Coordinates of C-alpha atoms in Angstrom, one line a residue:
Chain A
X11 CA -42.9 33.4 -31.2
X12 CA -40.0 32.8 -33.5
X13 CA -38.9 29.4 -34.8
X14 CA -36.2 28.8 -32.2
X15 CA -38.6 29.6 -29.3
X16 CA -41.2 27.3 -30.9
X17 CA -38.7 24.5 -31.4
X18 CA -37.5 24.8 -27.8
X19 CA -41.0 24.5 -26.5
X20 CA -41.5 21.3 -28.4
X21 CA -38.3 20.1 -26.8
X22 CA -39.7 21.0 -23.4
X23 CA -42.9 19.2 -24.2
X24 CA -40.9 16.1 -25.2
X25 CA -38.9 16.4 -22.0
X26 CA -42.0 16.7 -19.9
X27 CA -43.4 13.5 -21.6
X28 CA -40.1 11.7 -20.8
X29 CA -40.4 12.8 -17.1
X30 CA -43.8 11.2 -16.9
X31 CA -42.7 8.0 -18.7
X32 CA -39.5 8.0 -16.5
X33 CA -41.6 8.1 -13.3
X34 CA -43.9 5.5 -14.7
X35 CA -41.0 3.2 -15.3
X36 CA -40.3 3.5 -11.6
X37 CA -43.2 1.2 -10.8
X38 CA -41.0 -1.8 -11.2
X39 CA -37.5 -2.4 -9.9
X40 CA -36.5 -3.9 -13.3
X41 CA -37.4 -0.8 -15.3
X42 CA -36.8 1.9 -12.6
X43 CA -33.2 2.5 -13.6
X44 CA -34.1 2.9 -17.3
X45 CA -36.8 5.4 -16.2
X46 CA -34.3 7.4 -14.3
X47 CA -31.9 7.4 -17.3
X48 CA -34.7 8.5 -19.7
X49 CA -35.6 11.3 -17.3
X50 CA -32.0 12.4 -17.0
X51 CA -31.6 12.3 -20.8
X52 CA -34.7 14.5 -21.2
X53 CA -33.4 16.9 -18.6
X54 CA -30.0 17.2 -20.4
X55 CA -31.8 17.9 -23.7
X56 CA -34.1 20.5 -22.1
X57 CA -31.0 22.2 -20.6
X58 CA -29.3 22.2 -23.9
X59 CA -32.4 23.6 -25.6
X60 CA -32.5 26.4 -23.0
X61 CA -28.9 27.3 -23.8
X62 CA -29.9 27.6 -27.4
X63 CA -33.0 29.7 -26.5
X64 CA -30.9 32.0 -24.3
X65 CA -28.3 32.5 -27.1
X66 CA -31.0 33.0 -29.7
X67 CA -32.9 35.6 -27.6
X68 CA -29.6 37.5 -27.3
X69 CA -30.7 39.5 -24.2
X70 CA -28.0 37.9 -22.1
X71 CA -24.9 39.9 -21.3
X72 CA -21.3 38.6 -21.1
X73 CA -21.6 38.6 -17.3
X74 CA -24.8 36.7 -17.7
X75 CA -23.1 33.9 -19.6
X76 CA -20.3 33.9 -17.0
X77 CA -22.9 33.6 -14.2
X78 CA -24.8 30.9 -16.1
X79 CA -21.7 28.9 -16.9
X80 CA -19.8 29.1 -13.7
X81 CA -23.0 28.7 -11.6
X82 CA -23.9 25.6 -13.6
X83 CA -20.4 24.1 -13.3
X84 CA -20.1 24.8 -9.6
X85 CA -23.6 23.4 -8.9
X86 CA -23.0 20.3 -11.1
X87 CA -19.7 19.6 -9.5
X88 CA -21.2 20.0 -6.0
X89 CA -24.1 17.8 -6.9
X90 CA -21.9 15.1 -8.5
X91 CA -19.6 15.1 -5.6
X92 CA -22.4 14.8 -3.1
X93 CA -24.2 12.1 -5.0
X94 CA -21.0 10.0 -5.4
X95 CA -19.7 10.5 -1.9
X96 CA -22.8 10.2 0.0
X97 CA -23.1 7.0 2.1
X98 CA -26.3 5.2 1.7
X99 CA -26.9 5.8 5.3
X100 CA -27.0 9.5 4.6
X101 CA -29.5 9.2 1.8
X102 CA -32.4 11.0 3.5
X103 CA -30.1 14.0 4.2
X104 CA -29.1 14.2 0.6
X105 CA -32.7 14.0 -0.6
X106 CA -33.5 16.7 1.9
X107 CA -30.6 18.8 0.7
X108 CA -31.7 18.5 -2.9
X109 CA -35.2 19.6 -1.8
X110 CA -33.6 22.6 -0.2
X111 CA -31.7 23.7 -3.2
X112 CA -34.6 23.1 -5.5
X113 CA -36.9 25.2 -3.4
X114 CA -34.3 27.8 -2.9
X115 CA -33.7 28.1 -6.7
X116 CA -37.4 28.4 -7.3
X117 CA -37.7 31.2 -4.6
X118 CA -34.7 33.0 -6.1
X119 CA -36.4 33.0 -9.5
X120 CA -39.4 34.7 -8.1
X121 CA -37.4 37.2 -6.1
X122 CA -35.4 38.0 -9.2
X123 CA -38.5 38.4 -11.3
X124 CA -40.1 40.7 -8.8
X125 CA -36.9 42.7 -8.4
X126 CA -36.8 43.4 -12.1
X127 CA -40.3 44.9 -12.0
X128 CA -40.2 48.6 -12.0
X129 CA -43.9 49.2 -11.3
X130 CA -46.8 47.2 -10.0
X131 CA -48.9 47.8 -13.1
X132 CA -46.3 46.0 -15.3
X133 CA -46.6 42.9 -13.2
X134 CA -50.2 42.4 -12.3
X135 CA -51.8 39.5 -10.5
X136 CA -50.7 37.1 -13.3
X137 CA -47.1 37.3 -11.9
X138 CA -47.5 38.7 -8.4
X139 CA -49.7 35.9 -7.1
X140 CA -47.6 32.9 -8.2
X141 CA -44.5 35.0 -7.5
X142 CA -45.5 35.6 -3.9
X143 CA -46.5 31.9 -3.5
X144 CA -43.3 30.8 -5.0
X145 CA -41.3 32.9 -2.5
X146 CA -43.3 31.6 0.4
X147 CA -43.2 27.9 -0.6
X148 CA -39.7 28.0 -1.9
X149 CA -38.2 29.8 1.1
X150 CA -40.0 27.6 3.6
X151 CA -38.8 24.5 1.8
X152 CA -35.3 25.8 1.6
X153 CA -34.9 26.5 5.3
X154 CA -37.1 23.7 6.4
X155 CA -35.2 21.1 4.3
X156 CA -31.9 22.4 5.6
X157 CA -33.1 21.9 9.2
X158 CA -34.4 18.4 8.3
X159 CA -31.1 17.5 6.7
X160 CA -29.3 18.9 9.7
X161 CA -31.4 16.8 12.0
X162 CA -30.8 13.6 10.0
X163 CA -27.1 14.4 9.9
X164 CA -27.0 15.0 13.6
X165 CA -25.9 18.6 13.2
X166 CA -29.2 19.7 14.6
X167 CA -30.7 17.7 17.5
X168 CA -32.8 14.9 16.1
X169 CA -35.1 15.2 19.1
X170 CA -38.0 17.5 18.9
X171 CA -36.7 21.0 19.7
X172 CA -39.3 23.0 21.5
X173 CA -38.3 26.3 22.9
X174 CA -40.4 28.7 25.0
X175 CA -42.8 30.7 22.9
X176 CA -42.4 28.3 19.9
X177 CA -46.1 27.8 19.7
X178 CA -46.8 31.5 19.8
X179 CA -44.2 32.0 17.1
X180 CA -45.8 29.4 15.0
X181 CA -49.1 31.2 15.1
X182 CA -47.5 34.7 14.6
X183 CA -45.3 33.6 11.7
X184 CA -48.0 32.1 9.5
X185 CA -50.2 35.1 10.2
X186 CA -47.4 37.5 9.2
X187 CA -46.6 35.6 6.1
X188 CA -50.2 35.5 5.1
X189 CA -50.2 39.2 5.6
X190 CA -46.9 39.5 3.7
X191 CA -48.2 37.5 0.8
X192 CA -51.2 39.6 0.5
X193 CA -49.1 42.7 0.7
X194 CA -46.7 41.5 -2.0
X195 CA -49.5 40.5 -4.2
X196 CA -51.0 44.0 -3.9
X197 CA -47.7 45.8 -4.2
X198 CA -45.3 43.5 -6.1
X199 CA -42.9 46.4 -6.5
X200 CA -42.5 46.9 -2.8
X201 CA -39.0 45.9 -1.7
X202 CA -40.0 45.9 1.9
X203 CA -42.8 43.4 1.2
X204 CA -40.5 41.3 -0.9
X205 CA -37.6 41.1 1.6
X206 CA -39.9 40.9 4.6
X207 CA -41.9 38.1 3.2
X208 CA -38.7 36.2 2.2
X209 CA -37.3 36.6 5.7
X210 CA -40.5 35.5 7.4
X211 CA -40.9 32.5 5.2
X212 CA -37.3 31.4 5.8
X213 CA -37.8 31.7 9.6
X214 CA -41.1 29.8 9.4
X215 CA -39.3 26.9 7.6
X216 CA -37.0 26.7 10.6
X217 CA -39.6 26.8 13.3
X218 CA -41.8 24.4 11.4
X219 CA -39.2 21.6 11.2
X220 CA -37.3 22.1 14.5
X221 CA -40.0 20.7 16.7
X222 CA -40.4 17.6 14.6
X223 CA -38.8 14.4 15.9
X224 CA -36.4 12.1 14.0
X225 CA -38.9 9.4 13.4
X226 CA -41.2 11.7 11.5
X227 CA -38.4 12.9 9.2
X228 CA -39.4 10.6 6.3
X229 CA -42.9 12.2 6.4
X230 CA -41.4 15.7 6.6
X231 CA -39.0 15.0 3.8
X232 CA -41.9 13.8 1.6
X233 CA -43.8 16.8 2.5
X234 CA -41.0 19.2 1.7
X235 CA -40.6 17.3 -1.5
X236 CA -44.2 18.2 -2.3
X237 CA -43.5 21.8 -1.4
X238 CA -40.5 22.0 -3.6
X239 CA -42.5 20.7 -6.5
X240 CA -45.1 23.3 -5.9
X241 CA -42.5 26.0 -5.7
X242 CA -41.0 24.9 -9.0
X243 CA -44.5 24.9 -10.6
X244 CA -45.0 28.5 -9.3
X245 CA -41.7 29.5 -10.8
X246 CA -43.2 28.0 -14.0
X247 CA -46.1 30.4 -13.7
X248 CA -43.8 33.3 -13.1
X249 CA -41.6 32.5 -16.1
X250 CA -44.4 31.3 -18.3
X251 CA -42.7 27.9 -18.7
X252 CA -45.0 24.9 -18.9
X253 CA -42.1 22.5 -18.5
X254 CA -41.6 23.8 -15.0
X255 CA -45.3 23.6 -14.2
X256 CA -45.5 20.0 -15.4
X257 CA -42.3 18.8 -13.7
X258 CA -43.1 20.7 -10.5
X259 CA -46.6 19.3 -10.2
X260 CA -45.4 15.8 -10.9
X261 CA -43.0 16.0 -8.0
X262 CA -45.6 17.7 -5.9
X263 CA -48.1 14.9 -6.5
X264 CA -45.4 12.3 -5.8
X265 CA -44.4 14.1 -2.6
X266 CA -48.0 14.4 -1.6
X267 CA -48.8 10.8 -2.1
X268 CA -45.7 9.7 -0.2
X269 CA -46.4 12.0 2.6
X270 CA -49.9 10.6 2.9
X271 CA -48.7 7.0 2.7
X272 CA -46.0 7.4 5.3
X273 CA -48.2 9.4 7.7
X274 CA -51.0 6.8 7.3
X275 CA -48.7 3.8 7.7
X276 CA -47.3 5.3 10.9
X277 CA -50.8 6.0 12.1
X278 CA -50.2 9.7 12.3
X279 CA -52.0 12.5 10.6
X280 CA -49.9 14.9 8.5
X281 CA -51.0 17.7 10.7
X282 CA -50.0 15.7 13.8
X283 CA -46.5 15.3 12.3
X284 CA -46.1 18.9 11.4
X285 CA -47.3 20.1 14.8
X286 CA -44.6 17.8 16.0
X287 CA -43.2 17.5 19.5
X288 CA -42.6 13.8 19.7
X289 CA -40.9 10.8 18.1
X290 CA -37.3 9.8 18.2
X291 CA -36.9 6.3 16.7
X292 CA -36.1 6.1 13.1
X293 CA -34.3 4.2 10.3
X294 CA -34.1 1.0 8.4
X295 CA -31.6 -1.8 8.6
X296 CA -30.2 -3.8 5.8
X297 CA -29.2 -7.1 4.4
X298 CA -29.0 -10.8 5.0
X299 CA -26.5 -13.4 5.4
X300 CA -23.0 -14.3 6.4
X301 CA -20.9 -17.1 5.2
X302 CA -17.7 -19.0 5.4
X303 CA -16.4 -22.1 7.0
X304 CA -16.6 -21.0 10.7
X305 CA -18.7 -23.1 13.0
X306 CA -22.3 -22.0 13.4
X307 CA -24.9 -23.5 15.7
X308 CA -28.2 -24.2 13.9
X309 CA -31.3 -24.2 16.1
X310 CA -34.9 -25.2 15.6
X311 CA -38.2 -23.3 16.2
X312 CA -38.8 -25.1 19.4
X313 CA -35.3 -24.2 20.8
X314 CA -35.9 -20.6 20.0
X315 CA -39.5 -20.7 21.4
X316 CA -38.3 -22.0 24.8
X317 CA -35.7 -19.2 25.0
X318 CA -38.3 -16.6 24.1
X319 CA -41.0 -17.9 26.4
X320 CA -38.7 -17.8 29.4
X321 CA -37.0 -14.5 28.7
X322 CA -38.0 -11.4 30.5
X323 CA -36.6 -9.0 27.9
X324 CA -36.5 -9.6 24.1
X325 CA -35.1 -7.2 21.5
X326 CA -36.1 -7.7 17.9
X327 CA -33.7 -6.6 15.2
X328 CA -35.6 -6.3 11.9
X329 CA -33.6 -6.0 8.7
X330 CA -33.7 -6.3 5.0
X331 CA -34.5 -10.0 5.2
X332 CA -37.7 -9.2 7.1
X333 CA -38.7 -6.5 4.6
X334 CA -37.9 -8.8 1.7
X335 CA -40.0 -11.6 3.2
X336 CA -42.8 -9.2 4.1
X337 CA -42.8 -10.8 7.5
X338 CA -43.5 -7.7 9.6
X339 CA -47.0 -8.9 10.5
X340 CA -45.6 -12.3 11.7
X341 CA -43.0 -10.4 13.8
X342 CA -45.7 -8.1 15.1
X343 CA -47.9 -11.0 16.1
X344 CA -45.0 -12.8 17.8
X345 CA -44.3 -9.6 19.7
X346 CA -47.9 -9.3 20.8
X347 CA -47.9 -12.8 22.0
X348 CA -44.8 -12.2 24.1
X349 CA -46.0 -8.9 25.4
X350 CA -49.2 -10.5 26.5
X351 CA -47.2 -13.0 28.4
X352 CA -45.5 -10.1 30.3
X353 CA -42.3 -10.2 28.3
X354 CA -40.7 -6.8 27.6
X355 CA -40.4 -6.6 23.8
X356 CA -38.7 -3.8 21.8
X357 CA -37.5 -3.4 18.3
X358 CA -34.0 -2.1 17.7
X359 CA -34.2 -0.3 14.4
X360 CA -30.9 0.7 12.8
X361 CA -30.9 4.0 10.9
X362 CA -29.1 2.5 7.9
X363 CA -31.0 2.9 4.7
X364 CA -30.2 -0.3 2.9
X365 CA -32.6 0.8 0.3
X366 CA -35.4 2.6 2.1
X367 CA -34.7 5.2 4.6
X368 CA -37.5 5.0 7.2
X369 CA -39.0 2.1 5.5
X370 CA -38.6 -0.3 8.3
X371 CA -40.5 1.9 10.7
X372 CA -43.3 2.1 8.2
X373 CA -43.3 -1.7 7.8
X374 CA -43.4 -2.3 11.5
X375 CA -46.0 0.4 12.0
X376 CA -48.1 -1.3 9.3
X377 CA -47.9 -4.5 11.4
X378 CA -49.4 -2.5 14.3
X379 CA -46.2 -2.5 16.3
X380 CA -46.6 0.1 19.1
X381 CA -44.6 3.2 18.4
X382 CA -43.1 3.0 21.8
X383 CA -41.5 -0.4 21.2
X384 CA -39.4 1.0 18.3
X385 CA -36.0 1.9 19.5
X386 CA -33.5 3.9 17.7
X387 CA -29.9 2.5 17.7
X388 CA -28.6 4.9 20.4
X389 CA -31.5 4.0 22.6
X390 CA -31.5 0.3 21.8
X391 CA -27.8 -0.4 22.2
X392 CA -27.7 0.2 26.0
X393 CA -30.6 -2.3 26.2
X394 CA -28.8 -5.2 24.6
X395 CA -26.8 -6.2 27.7
X396 CA -30.0 -6.6 29.6
X397 CA -31.8 -8.5 26.8
X398 CA -32.2 -12.2 27.4
X399 CA -32.7 -12.8 23.7
X400 CA -31.9 -10.7 20.7
X401 CA -33.8 -12.0 17.7
X402 CA -32.3 -10.8 14.5
X403 CA -34.5 -11.2 11.5
X404 CA -32.7 -10.7 8.2
X405 CA -30.3 -7.9 9.4
X406 CA -26.7 -8.6 8.7
X407 CA -24.2 -5.8 8.3
X408 CA -25.9 -3.6 10.9
X409 CA -25.3 -6.3 13.5
X410 CA -21.7 -7.2 12.5
X411 CA -19.3 -6.6 15.4
X412 CA -16.5 -6.4 12.8
X413 CA -17.6 -2.8 12.1
X414 CA -16.0 -1.8 15.4
X415 CA -12.6 -2.7 14.1
X416 CA -10.8 -0.8 11.4
X417 CA -9.7 -2.2 8.0
X418 CA -12.9 -3.6 6.5
X419 CA -15.8 -2.5 4.3
X420 CA -18.0 -1.6 7.2
X421 CA -15.5 -0.2 9.6
X422 CA -16.8 2.7 11.6
X423 CA -20.4 2.0 10.6
X424 CA -22.6 2.3 13.6
X425 CA -24.0 -1.1 14.5
X426 CA -26.6 -2.6 16.8
X427 CA -24.8 -4.2 19.8
X428 CA -26.6 -7.4 19.3
X429 CA -23.5 -9.4 20.4
X430 CA -23.9 -7.9 23.9
X431 CA -27.2 -9.7 24.5
X432 CA -27.2 -12.7 26.7
X433 CA -28.2 -14.9 23.8
X434 CA -28.8 -14.3 20.1
X435 CA -31.0 -15.9 17.6
X436 CA -30.6 -15.1 13.9
X437 CA -33.3 -15.9 11.4
X438 CA -31.9 -16.3 8.0
X439 CA -32.5 -18.3 4.9
X440 CA -28.9 -19.0 4.3
X441 CA -25.4 -18.0 5.1
X442 CA -25.6 -15.4 2.3
X443 CA -23.7 -12.1 2.6
X444 CA -25.1 -8.7 3.3
X445 CA -24.5 -5.5 1.4
X446 CA -21.0 -5.3 2.6
X447 CA -20.2 -8.8 1.3
X448 CA -18.3 -9.8 4.4
X449 CA -18.8 -12.5 7.0
X450 CA -20.7 -11.7 10.1
X451 CA -18.8 -12.6 13.2
X452 CA -22.0 -12.6 15.2
X453 CA -23.1 -15.8 13.5
X454 CA -20.1 -17.7 14.7
X455 CA -20.4 -16.4 18.2
X456 CA -20.9 -19.4 20.6
X457 CA -24.0 -17.7 22.1
X458 CA -25.6 -17.3 18.7
X459 CA -28.1 -19.8 17.3
X460 CA -28.9 -19.8 13.6
X461 CA -32.4 -20.5 12.6
X462 CA -32.2 -21.2 8.9
X463 CA -35.6 -20.4 7.3
X464 CA -37.6 -17.9 5.5
X465 CA -38.4 -15.0 7.8
X466 CA -42.1 -15.3 7.3
X467 CA -42.3 -19.0 7.7
X468 CA -39.9 -19.0 10.6
X469 CA -41.7 -16.3 12.5
X470 CA -45.0 -18.2 12.0
X471 CA -43.4 -21.4 13.3
X472 CA -42.0 -19.5 16.3
X473 CA -45.4 -17.9 17.0
X474 CA -47.0 -21.3 17.1
X475 CA -44.3 -22.8 19.2
X476 CA -44.3 -20.0 21.7
X477 CA -48.1 -20.1 21.9
X478 CA -47.8 -23.7 23.1
X479 CA -45.3 -22.8 25.8
X480 CA -47.1 -19.8 27.2
X481 CA -50.5 -21.5 26.8
Chain B
X24 CA -40.6 33.1 -23.6
X25 CA -44.0 32.3 -24.8
X26 CA -47.2 34.0 -24.3
X27 CA -48.9 31.5 -22.1
X28 CA -52.4 32.5 -21.0
X29 CA -53.3 31.9 -17.4
X30 CA -56.1 29.5 -18.2
X31 CA -53.8 27.3 -20.3
X32 CA -51.2 27.4 -17.5
X33 CA -53.8 26.4 -14.9
X34 CA -55.1 23.6 -17.2
X35 CA -51.5 22.3 -17.5
X36 CA -51.1 22.6 -13.7
X37 CA -54.3 20.6 -12.9
X38 CA -53.6 17.9 -15.5
X39 CA -50.0 17.5 -14.3
X40 CA -51.2 16.8 -10.8
X41 CA -53.7 14.2 -12.0
X42 CA -51.1 12.5 -14.2
X43 CA -48.6 12.6 -11.3
X44 CA -51.1 11.0 -9.0
X45 CA -52.0 8.4 -11.6
X46 CA -48.4 7.5 -12.4
X47 CA -47.0 7.6 -8.9
X48 CA -49.7 5.8 -7.1
X49 CA -48.7 2.7 -9.1
X50 CA -45.1 2.7 -7.7
X51 CA -44.7 0.0 -5.1
X52 CA -43.6 0.8 -1.5
X53 CA -40.3 -0.8 -2.0
X54 CA -39.4 1.8 -4.6
X55 CA -40.5 4.8 -2.7
X56 CA -37.1 6.1 -1.7
X57 CA -35.7 6.0 -5.3
X58 CA -39.0 7.4 -6.4
X59 CA -38.6 10.4 -4.1
X60 CA -35.0 10.9 -5.1
X61 CA -36.0 10.5 -8.8
X62 CA -38.8 13.0 -8.5
X63 CA -36.3 15.2 -6.7
X64 CA -34.2 15.3 -9.8
X65 CA -37.2 16.1 -12.0
X66 CA -37.8 19.3 -10.0
X67 CA -34.3 20.1 -11.0
X68 CA -35.9 21.4 -14.1
X69 CA -35.8 24.6 -12.0
X70 CA -32.3 25.0 -13.5
X71 CA -34.0 25.9 -16.7
X72 CA -35.7 28.8 -14.9
X73 CA -32.4 29.8 -13.3
X74 CA -30.9 29.9 -16.8
X75 CA -33.7 32.1 -18.0
X76 CA -33.3 34.6 -15.2
X77 CA -29.5 34.6 -15.7
X78 CA -30.3 35.6 -19.3
X79 CA -32.4 38.5 -18.1
X80 CA -30.2 39.7 -15.3
X81 CA -28.4 43.0 -15.8
X82 CA -27.8 44.3 -12.3
X83 CA -25.2 42.9 -9.8
X84 CA -28.0 41.8 -7.5
X85 CA -29.6 40.0 -10.4
X86 CA -26.4 38.3 -11.2
X87 CA -25.8 37.2 -7.7
X88 CA -29.4 35.8 -7.4
X89 CA -29.0 34.1 -10.8
X90 CA -25.7 32.6 -9.8
X91 CA -27.0 31.2 -6.6
X92 CA -30.1 29.9 -8.4
X93 CA -27.8 28.3 -11.1
X94 CA -25.7 26.6 -8.5
X95 CA -28.7 25.3 -6.6
X96 CA -30.5 24.2 -9.8
X97 CA -27.5 22.5 -11.3
X98 CA -26.7 20.7 -8.0
X99 CA -30.3 19.5 -7.8
X100 CA -30.2 18.1 -11.4
X101 CA -26.8 16.5 -11.4
X102 CA -26.8 15.2 -7.9
X103 CA -30.4 14.0 -8.0
X104 CA -29.9 11.8 -11.1
X105 CA -26.6 10.4 -10.1
X106 CA -27.7 9.4 -6.6
X107 CA -30.9 7.9 -7.9
X108 CA -29.0 5.9 -10.4
X109 CA -26.6 4.7 -7.7
X110 CA -29.5 3.6 -5.5
X111 CA -31.3 1.8 -8.3
X112 CA -28.2 0.1 -9.2
X113 CA -27.8 -1.4 -5.7
X114 CA -31.4 -2.1 -5.6
X115 CA -31.3 -4.1 -8.8
X116 CA -28.2 -6.1 -7.9
X117 CA -29.5 -7.3 -4.6
X118 CA -32.5 -9.6 -5.2
X119 CA -30.7 -11.5 -8.0
X120 CA -27.6 -12.2 -5.8
X121 CA -29.8 -13.3 -2.9
X122 CA -31.9 -15.7 -5.0
X123 CA -28.7 -17.3 -6.3
X124 CA -27.3 -17.9 -2.8
X125 CA -30.5 -19.2 -1.3
X126 CA -31.0 -21.5 -4.3
X127 CA -27.7 -23.2 -3.8
X128 CA -28.3 -23.3 -0.1
X129 CA -31.6 -25.1 -0.5
X130 CA -30.1 -27.7 -2.8
X131 CA -27.3 -28.2 -0.3
X132 CA -29.7 -28.7 2.5
X133 CA -31.7 -31.3 0.6

């Protein structure tokens, strides 16, 4: 090892340490951004060091520099554009897309490495085993994440796609890629094995994600995140780069934990999710508050309780305010009370990711809300006209009818048609604004009652009051 | 590239998983989305691998693969960090603004 190579590896070590510290700083909202900046800085330094290493080793050709430079610029520009332009509602897609490209890059590294091998002996198991694993995991992640992103974006049907013979294919494909992996490990110089395995893995990614419903996407994305991490770590083995192994496994651990948490919170096993075939509801709403001088009609817990107790259909609209107040259990309890009294209760969950895509589902699932009561926007909206009461808990922008009109911050944003319910109750602490910072017309609608209180406290009061009415 | 023996590589692998689990299990649920996006950018380190293969490529197929890997890797790195920062920025701004509003409101109500 020469001096430059040594120095670069110390830089990599430092970068890896910064990644760990950066992720550690993510454990508090106050420090999270600093953590991300530290991590980004470390990444920039590591990339700079790699340029130095590449130049120092001198094996790169002019075309190589061109490939490296233009590829880097094109990728950076695409990434920057996507990250800047993406609407917060499309966050899960973007995360999924980044998973795809990460896994894809990792797989390409292994493919390239194996292609350069002239004979099997030169490679050996030290490269062929992680190489084959890298291709399998990377390619599955690539195609799987693209399908996941397509589903979230609505390009691919969000509903579980099950085609005839899918199950059989899902048995045959893994079997053939296990066989392909073994073949490639034994004969790493076989082009047939290399291309065959890559193709099978890509196909498997597609057939793995297609049958999984929209509601399970957060779990799937976390799982694919873990896959990408492993693929990158395998690329680290192939290239003998500890930095890739460390970073890859950090991500893999994070993805793994999140997968487990989400699956647990939704009362589903990971296997259950991956086998797929059901689930359509998904998403998380945002924000609190409206404001301004327009007339609002304040109501008390008792007023609301009477409405709820004599309703036959109630739709809950949980939002950021509910999440912030951690009031999902109170809401769940209130729903149970109403359900027990024979009232049809459902939750209209908006797909907006105010800050946590899929978080609302998890929160409600944690409060033991039956999966079937969770309604995705498209499913919930036709129900509002039949709803006697729509109870909005801390959701603002996603219920603002102004979104249907052009010329404002949230124009065109899909909203929950809460204003079409026969009567509306909004639980809010104040007339504060939502993310969009605009007044919510819903609050000044004559049929809307405003119940000013903390979501948790308010829901507890409601529960007590309803319990009195329904005995 | 260095001469990393397999045992060392596996040691690093195992320790990284344990460190990852230790660090990440402390992240609160409210930060899980930024965490996922942030860890996404960390695996963008794959761009370093893409650069290394670009350096070793000498065939047209190698160049194509290296180019695509570079585009993917660079997109992952830049996009991942920028979008995570965007998210965390929004996340940070919200609770402060809300506290302020509710504070004034409470006073007004009293």
